């Protein structure tokens, strides 16, 4: 699915599997201001993107709301094996993000600026697989620039940053002086 600016897509009880994109968004690509996806009781399974967001790519001030869903077994060639949230708004609630892979940052989720809220969810067995630089990592969740991240009542288990060894569960990185510092709040 491609969700352009000022469009809303609502998905319920749907399995999205086998999607392949050369650049971003293996199953869904949310693109731009005013675009919104609501996914409830959905499964995003075995999708792949050449670079960003093996399962889902949310870009440029779009909104992605994931409830009671599984994002599992997806792969990205660079960032965000399960989900890449680029300057957008992402809510993950009562969901499982598991067994996803990204080469450089964010095996489960990669957050670049924007807002991420994770509530009552499980982030497990995700992998950052290849990159080795100081700015590379985040087996479970990778966060860069001035992203605002809130995690409540959630479990992170067995995520691994095997390429970099930076932040197996959560990796927050400022990047540079122009990018701002991530703000991460964890409450259990």
XYZ file of N, CA and C in Angstrom:
564
model
N 0.837 -1.183 0.000
C 0.000 0.000 0.000
C 0.877 1.240 0.000
N 0.491 2.223 -0.798
C 1.108 3.534 -0.759
C 0.038 4.494 -0.261
N 0.328 5.178 0.848
C -0.643 6.092 1.447
C -0.118 7.515 1.269
N -0.625 8.245 0.259
C -0.112 9.593 -0.018
C -0.615 10.627 0.987
N -0.100 11.847 0.886
C -0.473 12.936 1.783
C -1.991 13.129 1.814
N -2.487 13.446 3.003
C -3.908 13.754 3.242
C -4.830 12.585 2.924
N -4.334 11.367 3.126
C -5.120 10.158 2.907
C -5.105 9.334 4.185
N -6.226 8.666 4.495
C -6.309 7.780 5.648
C -6.602 6.363 5.178
N -5.837 5.412 5.718
C -6.042 3.994 5.438
C -6.292 3.288 6.759
N -7.406 2.553 6.844
C -7.730 1.790 8.041
C -7.707 0.307 7.690
N -6.896 -0.447 8.429
C -6.760 -1.891 8.202
C -7.193 -2.635 9.466
N -7.991 -3.691 9.307
C -8.400 -4.519 10.439
C -8.345 -5.981 10.028
N -7.784 -6.818 10.900
C -7.745 -8.266 10.722
C -7.172 -8.645 9.365
N -6.034 -8.065 9.037
C -5.431 -8.277 7.735
C -3.997 -8.775 7.906
N -3.570 -9.687 7.058
C -2.179 -10.123 7.024
C -1.531 -9.571 5.764
N -0.426 -8.847 5.944
C 0.352 -8.322 4.823
C 1.672 -9.074 4.806
N 1.883 -9.889 3.796
C 3.074 -10.734 3.756
C 3.659 -10.788 2.348
N 4.972 -10.953 2.285
C 5.656 -11.138 1.018
C 5.873 -9.881 0.203
N 5.638 -8.702 0.794
C 5.865 -7.456 0.069
C 7.357 -7.199 -0.118
N 7.738 -6.695 -1.279
C 9.143 -6.402 -1.577
C 9.216 -5.053 -2.273
N 10.006 -4.128 -1.685
C 10.217 -2.824 -2.307
C 11.718 -2.574 -2.407
N 12.140 -1.960 -3.497
C 13.574 -1.750 -3.695
C 14.151 -0.706 -2.742
N 13.334 0.248 -2.292
C 13.857 1.295 -1.408
C 13.200 1.258 -0.034
N 11.879 1.514 0.065
C 11.267 1.646 1.387
C 9.843 1.127 1.444
N 9.466 0.648 2.657
C 8.104 0.212 2.912
C 7.734 -1.093 2.268
N 8.222 -2.209 2.838
C 7.950 -3.533 2.280
C 6.476 -3.827 2.090
N 5.620 -3.434 3.050
C 4.180 -3.662 2.897
C 3.393 -2.364 2.815
N 3.821 -1.323 3.540
C 3.127 -0.030 3.513
C 4.149 1.095 3.483
N 3.874 2.095 2.629
C 4.690 3.307 2.561
C 3.757 4.488 2.789
N 3.868 5.107 3.974
C 3.057 6.266 4.337
C 3.875 7.500 3.977
N 3.325 8.377 3.116
C 4.143 9.441 2.545
C 3.561 10.823 2.739
N 3.885 11.455 3.829
C 3.661 12.887 3.897
C 2.625 13.394 4.858
N 2.581 14.706 4.929
C 1.718 15.445 5.838
C 0.267 15.030 5.672
N -0.388 14.765 6.791
C -1.798 14.426 6.778
C -2.118 12.995 6.404
N -1.113 12.185 6.099
C -1.370 10.772 5.797
C -1.434 9.993 7.104
N -2.405 9.071 7.185
C -2.624 8.323 8.420
C -2.947 6.872 8.106
N -2.323 5.963 8.868
C -2.672 4.543 8.801
C -3.048 4.080 10.199
N -4.208 3.412 10.292
C -4.641 2.748 11.519
C -4.643 1.256 11.219
N -3.798 0.483 11.904
C -3.748 -0.971 11.720
C -4.138 -1.630 13.034
N -5.236 -2.389 13.025
C -5.731 -3.064 14.221
C -5.836 -4.562 13.940
N -5.236 -5.363 14.812
C -5.263 -6.824 14.688
C -4.722 -7.268 13.332
N -3.614 -6.666 12.923
C -2.988 -7.000 11.642
C -1.659 -7.715 11.864
N -1.209 -8.407 10.833
C 0.086 -9.076 10.848
C 0.887 -8.580 9.648
N 2.091 -8.087 9.918
C 3.038 -7.672 8.887
C 4.164 -8.690 8.944
N 4.238 -9.600 7.978
C 5.093 -10.781 8.092
C 5.894 -11.008 6.818
N 7.203 -11.173 6.969
C 8.105 -11.515 5.877
C 8.057 -10.532 4.703
N 8.086 -9.252 5.039
C 8.199 -8.211 4.022
C 9.636 -7.715 4.010
N 10.035 -7.035 2.927
C 11.415 -6.563 2.834
C 11.494 -5.259 2.046
N 12.457 -4.423 2.448
C 12.764 -3.200 1.712
C 14.275 -3.119 1.539
N 14.701 -2.671 0.367
C 16.127 -2.577 0.081
C 16.874 -1.673 1.040
N 16.225 -0.625 1.541
C 16.889 0.288 2.469
C 16.112 0.511 3.766
N 14.877 1.018 3.690
C 14.192 1.543 4.879
C 12.822 0.904 5.112
N 12.586 0.486 6.360
C 11.269 0.012 6.742
C 10.846 -1.274 6.069
N 11.434 -2.383 6.506
C 11.094 -3.677 5.915
C 9.613 -3.980 5.987
N 8.986 -3.697 7.134
C 7.536 -3.887 7.270
C 6.773 -2.659 6.828
N 7.080 -1.505 7.467
C 6.360 -0.261 7.195
C 7.334 0.904 7.213
N 7.143 1.851 6.285
C 7.911 3.096 6.250
C 6.930 4.253 6.382
N 7.091 5.058 7.428
C 6.234 6.222 7.678
C 7.101 7.462 7.548
N 6.805 8.302 6.533
C 7.708 9.420 6.273
C 7.011 10.764 6.364
N 7.808 11.772 6.680
C 7.402 13.154 6.618
C 6.102 13.500 7.298
N 6.011 13.483 8.557
C 4.860 13.946 9.321
C 3.578 13.158 9.083
N 3.704 11.941 8.608
C 2.557 11.051 8.544
C 2.331 10.416 9.918
N 1.186 9.740 10.081
C 0.848 9.080 11.343
C 0.603 7.595 11.103
N 1.194 6.787 11.953
C 1.005 5.342 11.897
C 0.599 4.870 13.285
N -0.575 4.226 13.374
C -1.107 3.725 14.635
C -1.254 2.211 14.513
N -0.525 1.471 15.350
C -0.525 0.009 15.290
C -1.072 -0.521 16.615
N -2.229 -1.211 16.564
C -2.882 -1.734 17.763
C -3.101 -3.240 17.631
N -2.783 -3.980 18.691
C -3.060 -5.428 18.749
C -2.546 -6.141 17.490
N -1.359 -5.788 17.047
C -0.820 -6.324 15.798
C 0.553 -6.945 15.996
N 1.000 -7.707 15.007
C 2.331 -8.318 15.000
C 3.102 -7.820 13.781
N 4.302 -7.305 14.038
C 5.220 -6.930 12.963
C 6.416 -7.853 13.131
N 6.476 -8.895 12.293
C 7.375 -10.015 12.540
C 8.069 -10.487 11.263
N 9.373 -10.750 11.379
C 10.116 -11.395 10.311
C 10.398 -10.517 9.099
N 10.390 -9.203 9.272
C 10.636 -8.278 8.173
C 12.115 -7.880 8.123
N 12.578 -7.412 6.955
C 13.997 -7.098 6.774
C 14.171 -5.795 6.015
N 15.111 -4.959 6.496
C 15.496 -3.741 5.780
C 16.999 -3.759 5.538
N 17.408 -3.356 4.340
C 18.828 -3.344 3.991
C 19.637 -2.332 4.761
N 18.985 -1.353 5.404
C 19.720 -0.359 6.174
C 19.055 -0.036 7.512
N 17.874 0.585 7.498
C 17.275 1.135 8.722
C 15.841 0.646 8.935
N 15.532 0.240 10.188
C 14.168 -0.104 10.544
C 13.659 -1.395 9.944
N 14.096 -2.521 10.488
C 13.657 -3.816 9.972
C 12.153 -3.997 10.016
N 11.538 -3.679 11.157
C 10.082 -3.763 11.284
C 9.407 -2.492 10.803
N 9.828 -1.340 11.386
C 9.236 -0.042 11.063
C 10.322 1.020 11.017
N 10.266 1.882 10.020
C 11.091 3.095 9.963
C 10.127 4.271 10.061
N 10.265 5.084 11.120
C 9.432 6.264 11.307
C 10.295 7.500 11.104
N 10.156 8.132 9.944
C 10.976 9.274 9.546
C 10.194 10.566 9.739
N 10.461 11.263 10.843
C 9.835 12.537 11.188
C 8.329 12.431 11.389
N 7.810 11.245 11.526
C 6.369 11.072 11.665
C 5.960 10.800 13.101
N 4.715 10.399 13.236
C 4.094 10.088 14.520
C 3.739 8.605 14.500
N 4.313 7.836 15.436
C 4.103 6.392 15.482
C 3.619 5.980 16.863
N 2.512 5.228 16.899
C 1.987 4.644 18.133
C 1.966 3.132 17.951
N 2.584 2.416 18.893
C 2.544 0.952 18.925
C 1.933 0.582 20.267
N 0.765 -0.073 20.243
C 0.072 -0.387 21.488
C -0.436 -1.824 21.461
N -0.192 -2.544 22.563
C -0.652 -3.928 22.709
C -0.239 -4.774 21.503
N 0.998 -4.610 21.073
C 1.486 -5.275 19.860
C 2.814 -5.972 20.094
N 3.227 -6.757 19.104
C 4.505 -7.469 19.157
C 5.338 -7.061 17.948
N 6.574 -6.630 18.210
C 7.557 -6.332 17.166
C 8.676 -7.355 17.381
N 8.775 -8.367 16.514
C 9.692 -9.476 16.793
C 10.351 -10.019 15.531
N 11.576 -10.512 15.712
C 12.316 -11.239 14.668
C 12.505 -10.436 13.382
N 12.659 -9.127 13.520
C 12.937 -8.276 12.370
C 14.433 -8.020 12.279
N 14.916 -7.628 11.094
C 16.344 -7.406 10.872
C 16.575 -6.115 10.106
N 17.593 -5.348 10.531
C 18.073 -4.191 9.777
C 19.589 -4.200 9.836
N 20.219 -3.877 8.736
C 21.680 -3.919 8.698
C 22.305 -2.880 9.627
N 21.818 -1.635 9.596
C 22.530 -0.558 10.287
C 21.928 -0.110 11.616
N 20.658 0.279 11.645
C 20.066 0.808 12.885
C 18.616 0.353 13.000
N 18.241 -0.054 14.216
C 16.848 -0.353 14.510
C 16.327 -1.631 13.905
N 16.742 -2.760 14.466
C 16.230 -4.044 13.985
C 14.715 -4.106 14.042
N 14.134 -3.662 15.166
C 12.678 -3.644 15.309
C 12.071 -2.366 14.771
N 12.538 -1.212 15.321
C 12.019 0.105 14.936
C 13.180 1.074 14.818
N 13.155 1.903 13.783
C 14.087 3.024 13.694
C 13.285 4.310 13.709
N 13.624 5.200 14.645
C 12.935 6.480 14.823
C 13.898 7.613 14.503
N 13.614 8.397 13.441
C 14.444 9.541 13.047
C 13.601 10.791 13.204
N 13.928 11.592 14.231
C 13.097 12.744 14.618
C 11.686 12.245 14.898
N 10.696 13.108 14.927
C 9.314 12.696 15.129
C 9.038 12.164 16.521
N 7.921 11.430 16.646
C 7.423 10.953 17.935
C 7.097 9.464 17.861
N 7.513 8.741 18.884
C 7.222 7.310 19.012
C 6.690 7.043 20.409
N 5.537 6.371 20.480
C 4.978 5.952 21.765
C 4.716 4.452 21.697
N 5.335 3.706 22.620
C 5.144 2.258 22.709
C 4.472 1.970 24.050
N 3.311 1.288 24.026
C 2.571 0.995 25.248
C 2.147 -0.473 25.264
N 2.381 -1.140 26.392
C 1.975 -2.532 26.601
C 2.307 -3.426 25.411
N 3.542 -3.326 24.955
C 3.962 -4.103 23.791
C 5.241 -4.876 24.080
N 5.562 -5.811 23.214
C 6.761 -6.640 23.348
C 7.645 -6.398 22.134
N 8.901 -6.032 22.405
C 9.910 -5.828 21.361
C 10.967 -6.903 21.622
N 11.018 -7.945 20.786
C 11.911 -9.051 21.100
C 12.530 -9.691 19.863
N 13.704 -10.253 20.080
C 14.414 -11.049 19.073
C 14.667 -10.309 17.766
N 14.794 -8.990 17.819
C 15.135 -8.203 16.641
C 16.649 -8.061 16.561
N 17.181 -7.794 15.365
C 18.633 -7.734 15.176
C 19.060 -6.554 14.321
N 20.136 -5.890 14.748
C 20.903 -4.968 13.912
C 22.090 -5.806 13.496
N 22.298 -5.982 12.189
C 23.156 -7.080 11.762
C 24.539 -6.750 11.237
N 24.775 -5.550 10.672
C 26.015 -5.397 9.921
C 26.888 -4.215 10.313
N 26.351 -3.010 10.368
C 27.163 -1.816 10.559
C 27.955 -1.819 11.852
N 29.084 -1.076 11.848
C 29.961 -1.111 13.024
C 30.352 0.270 13.554
N 29.876 1.370 12.988
C 30.277 2.705 13.433
C 29.657 3.098 14.769
N 30.152 4.207 15.341
C 29.649 4.695 16.625
C 28.180 5.105 16.549
N 27.696 5.454 15.373
C 26.310 5.891 15.193
C 25.396 4.747 14.768
N 25.873 3.531 14.800
C 25.153 2.349 14.345
C 24.750 1.510 15.559
N 23.525 0.967 15.568
C 23.124 0.086 16.657
C 21.618 -0.050 16.775
N 21.180 -0.468 17.960
C 19.763 -0.594 18.248
C 19.145 -1.875 17.735
N 19.413 -2.964 18.433
C 18.776 -4.224 18.055
C 17.265 -4.132 18.123
N 16.732 -3.590 19.224
C 15.288 -3.438 19.383
C 14.773 -2.166 18.762
N 15.264 -1.010 19.276
C 14.849 0.298 18.781
C 16.073 1.184 18.619
N 16.215 1.804 17.458
C 17.262 2.787 17.208
C 16.636 4.160 17.075
N 17.219 5.158 17.753
C 16.641 6.505 17.806
C 17.726 7.510 17.454
N 17.415 8.452 16.554
C 18.384 9.496 16.212
C 17.736 10.868 16.159
N 18.604 11.874 16.256
C 18.218 13.287 16.239
C 17.268 13.591 17.393
N 16.419 14.583 17.230
C 15.603 15.048 18.349
C 14.257 14.334 18.420
N 14.263 13.039 18.266
C 13.051 12.237 18.413
C 12.586 12.278 19.867
N 11.263 12.194 20.035
C 10.675 12.102 21.366
C 10.056 10.713 21.476
N 10.578 9.916 22.400
C 10.162 8.519 22.536
C 9.664 8.270 23.952
N 8.472 7.666 24.062
C 7.910 7.291 25.355
C 7.566 5.810 25.304
N 8.075 5.067 26.276
C 7.832 3.627 26.345
C 7.205 3.331 27.700
N 6.026 2.702 27.688
C 5.298 2.400 28.927
C 4.859 0.937 28.955
N 5.050 0.320 30.116
C 4.530 -1.019 30.380
C 4.841 -2.003 29.259
N 6.063 -1.962 28.761
C 6.459 -2.810 27.639
C 7.682 -3.639 27.992
N 7.903 -4.702 27.236
C 9.037 -5.595 27.474
C 9.975 -5.595 26.275
N 11.267 -5.505 26.560
C 12.317 -5.638 25.549
C 13.108 -6.881 25.910
N 13.222 -7.835 24.986
C 13.849 -9.100 25.325
C 14.624 -9.664 24.136
N 15.867 -10.037 24.380
C 16.697 -10.767 23.423
C 16.919 -10.041 22.093
N 16.856 -8.713 22.102
C 17.244 -7.960 20.911
C 18.759 -7.890 20.893
N 19.346 -7.747 19.712
C 20.800 -7.824 19.641
C 21.355 -6.924 18.547
N 22.323 -6.112 18.917
C 23.048 -5.276 17.954
C 24.350 -5.997 17.641
N 24.274 -6.988 16.787
C 25.437 -7.843 16.561
C 26.517 -7.196 15.723
N 26.157 -6.260 14.846
C 27.175 -5.595 14.046
C 27.985 -4.603 14.851
N 27.312 -3.811 15.678
C 27.971 -2.703 16.373
C 28.192 -2.939 17.862
N 27.337 -3.757 18.472
C 27.335 -3.948 19.917
C 26.902 -2.675 20.647
N 26.197 -1.770 19.961
C 25.698 -0.528 20.555
C 24.195 -0.631 20.799
N 23.787 -0.670 22.062
C 22.372 -0.631 22.396
C 21.586 -1.827 21.918
N 21.787 -2.943 22.550
C 21.071 -4.155 22.141
C 19.553 -3.950 22.194
N 19.045 -3.354 23.263
C 17.599 -3.140 23.396
C 17.172 -1.800 22.791
N 17.811 -0.698 23.259
C 17.488 0.657 22.791
C 18.796 1.405 22.567
N 18.900 2.087 21.423
C 20.076 2.872 21.086
C 19.622 4.278 20.716
N 20.002 5.284 21.511
C 19.669 6.683 21.226
C 20.959 7.425 20.923
N 20.988 8.112 19.776
C 22.215 8.750 19.323
C 21.918 10.163 18.830
N 22.713 11.130 19.297
C 22.523 12.532 18.918
C 22.890 12.803 17.472
N 23.814 12.129 16.920
C 24.327 12.232 15.561
C 25.262 13.416 15.401
N 24.752 14.668 15.417
C 25.639 15.830 15.303
C 25.013 17.047 15.983
N 25.707 18.167 15.997
C 25.226 19.337 16.724
C 23.977 19.963 16.102
N 23.711 19.730 14.825
C 22.518 20.277 14.201
C 21.277 19.412 14.406
N 21.470 18.184 14.810
C 20.353 17.237 14.850
C 19.524 17.223 16.108
N 19.982 17.819 17.181
C 19.244 17.746 18.431
C 19.471 16.412 19.131
N 19.061 16.365 20.377
C 19.266 15.185 21.208
C 17.953 14.442 21.404
N 17.949 13.120 21.239
C 16.718 12.363 21.485
C 16.272 12.467 22.947
N 14.969 12.494 23.159
C 14.400 12.476 24.500
C 13.666 11.144 24.662
N 14.150 10.321 25.577
C 13.585 8.976 25.758
C 13.100 8.837 27.192
N 11.815 8.439 27.350
C 11.240 8.207 28.660
C 10.749 6.766 28.706
N 11.177 6.024 29.731
C 10.745 4.633 29.906
C 10.069 4.527 31.264
N 8.811 4.068 31.271
C 8.037 3.928 32.507
C 7.413 2.536 32.503
N 7.745 1.734 33.525
C 7.121 0.409 33.632
C 6.435 0.250 34.957
